[in-house]
Coordinates of C-alpha atoms in Angstrom, one line a residue:
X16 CA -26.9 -108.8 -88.6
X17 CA -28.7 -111.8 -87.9
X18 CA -32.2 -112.3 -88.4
X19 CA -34.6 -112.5 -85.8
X20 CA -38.5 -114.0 -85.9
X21 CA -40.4 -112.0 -83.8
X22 CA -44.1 -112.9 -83.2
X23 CA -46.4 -113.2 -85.3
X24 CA -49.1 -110.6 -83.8
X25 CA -46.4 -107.8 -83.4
X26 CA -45.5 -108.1 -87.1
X27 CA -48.8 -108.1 -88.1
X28 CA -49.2 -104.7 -85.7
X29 CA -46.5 -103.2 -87.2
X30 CA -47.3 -104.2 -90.9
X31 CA -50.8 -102.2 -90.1
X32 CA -49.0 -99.7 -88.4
X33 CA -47.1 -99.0 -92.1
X34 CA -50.4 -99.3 -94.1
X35 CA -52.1 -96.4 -92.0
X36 CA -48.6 -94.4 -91.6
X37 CA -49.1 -94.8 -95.8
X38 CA -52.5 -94.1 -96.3
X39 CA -51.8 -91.2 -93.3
X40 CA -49.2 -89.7 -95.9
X41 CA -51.5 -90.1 -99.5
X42 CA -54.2 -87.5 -97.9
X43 CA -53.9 -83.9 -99.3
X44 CA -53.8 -81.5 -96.8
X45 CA -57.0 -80.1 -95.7
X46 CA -59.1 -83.3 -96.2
X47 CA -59.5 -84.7 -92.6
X48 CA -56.8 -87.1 -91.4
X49 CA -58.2 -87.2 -88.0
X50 CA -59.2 -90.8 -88.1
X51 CA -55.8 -92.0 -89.5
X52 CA -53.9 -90.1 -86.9
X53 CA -55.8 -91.3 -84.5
X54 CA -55.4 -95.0 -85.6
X55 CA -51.7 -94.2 -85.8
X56 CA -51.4 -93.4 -82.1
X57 CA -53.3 -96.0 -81.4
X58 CA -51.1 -98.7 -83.3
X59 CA -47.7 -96.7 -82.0
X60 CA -49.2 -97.7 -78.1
X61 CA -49.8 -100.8 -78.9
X62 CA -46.4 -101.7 -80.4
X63 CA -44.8 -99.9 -77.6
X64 CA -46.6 -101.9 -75.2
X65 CA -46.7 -105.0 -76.9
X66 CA -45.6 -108.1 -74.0
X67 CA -42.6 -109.1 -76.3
X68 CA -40.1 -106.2 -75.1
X69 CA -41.0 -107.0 -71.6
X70 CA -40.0 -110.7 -72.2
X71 CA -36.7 -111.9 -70.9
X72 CA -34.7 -111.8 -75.0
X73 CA -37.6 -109.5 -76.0
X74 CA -34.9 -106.6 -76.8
X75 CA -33.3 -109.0 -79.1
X76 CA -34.1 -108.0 -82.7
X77 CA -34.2 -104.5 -83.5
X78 CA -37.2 -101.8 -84.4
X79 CA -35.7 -101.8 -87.4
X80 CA -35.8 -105.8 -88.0
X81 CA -39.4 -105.5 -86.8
X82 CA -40.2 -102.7 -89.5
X83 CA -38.0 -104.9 -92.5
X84 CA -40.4 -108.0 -91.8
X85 CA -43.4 -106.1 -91.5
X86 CA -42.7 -104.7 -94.7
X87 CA -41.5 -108.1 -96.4
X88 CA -45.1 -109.6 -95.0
X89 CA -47.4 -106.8 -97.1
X90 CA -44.9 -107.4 -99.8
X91 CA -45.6 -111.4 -99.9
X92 CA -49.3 -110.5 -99.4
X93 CA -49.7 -108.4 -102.1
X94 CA -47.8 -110.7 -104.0

């Protein structure tokens, strides 16, 4: 599959999409999650409506690719 460079604000949406989808999943049960959820939802709308898909070539590059780079960017940043 060949790469794709998708902008730099989505990845960064997505990349804090996967830090409160992480912190989301490190809260026992019981504690209060409400504020991550909500952030969650928020972030999910956000990257669904992000102006790249709408672009003509915007459906080029997977989710998948978008989630891989995010993921590669907190890697380098924690680096």
């Amino acid at each position: 599959m060949e790469s794709f460079r998708f902008p730099d604000d989505l990845v960064a949406l997505q990349a804090a999409w996967l830090d409160t989808y992480t912190a989301l999943a490190k809260v026992p049960a019981g504690v209060g999650a409400t504020a991550l959820r909500r952030r969650l939802i928020t972030l999910s709308c956000r990257l669904h409506a992000h102006p790249h898909w709408a672009a003509p070539g915007g459906a080029r590059g997977t989710r998948a690719e978008l989630r891989r780079q995010a993921r590669a960017r907190r890697w380098a940043t924690a680096a």
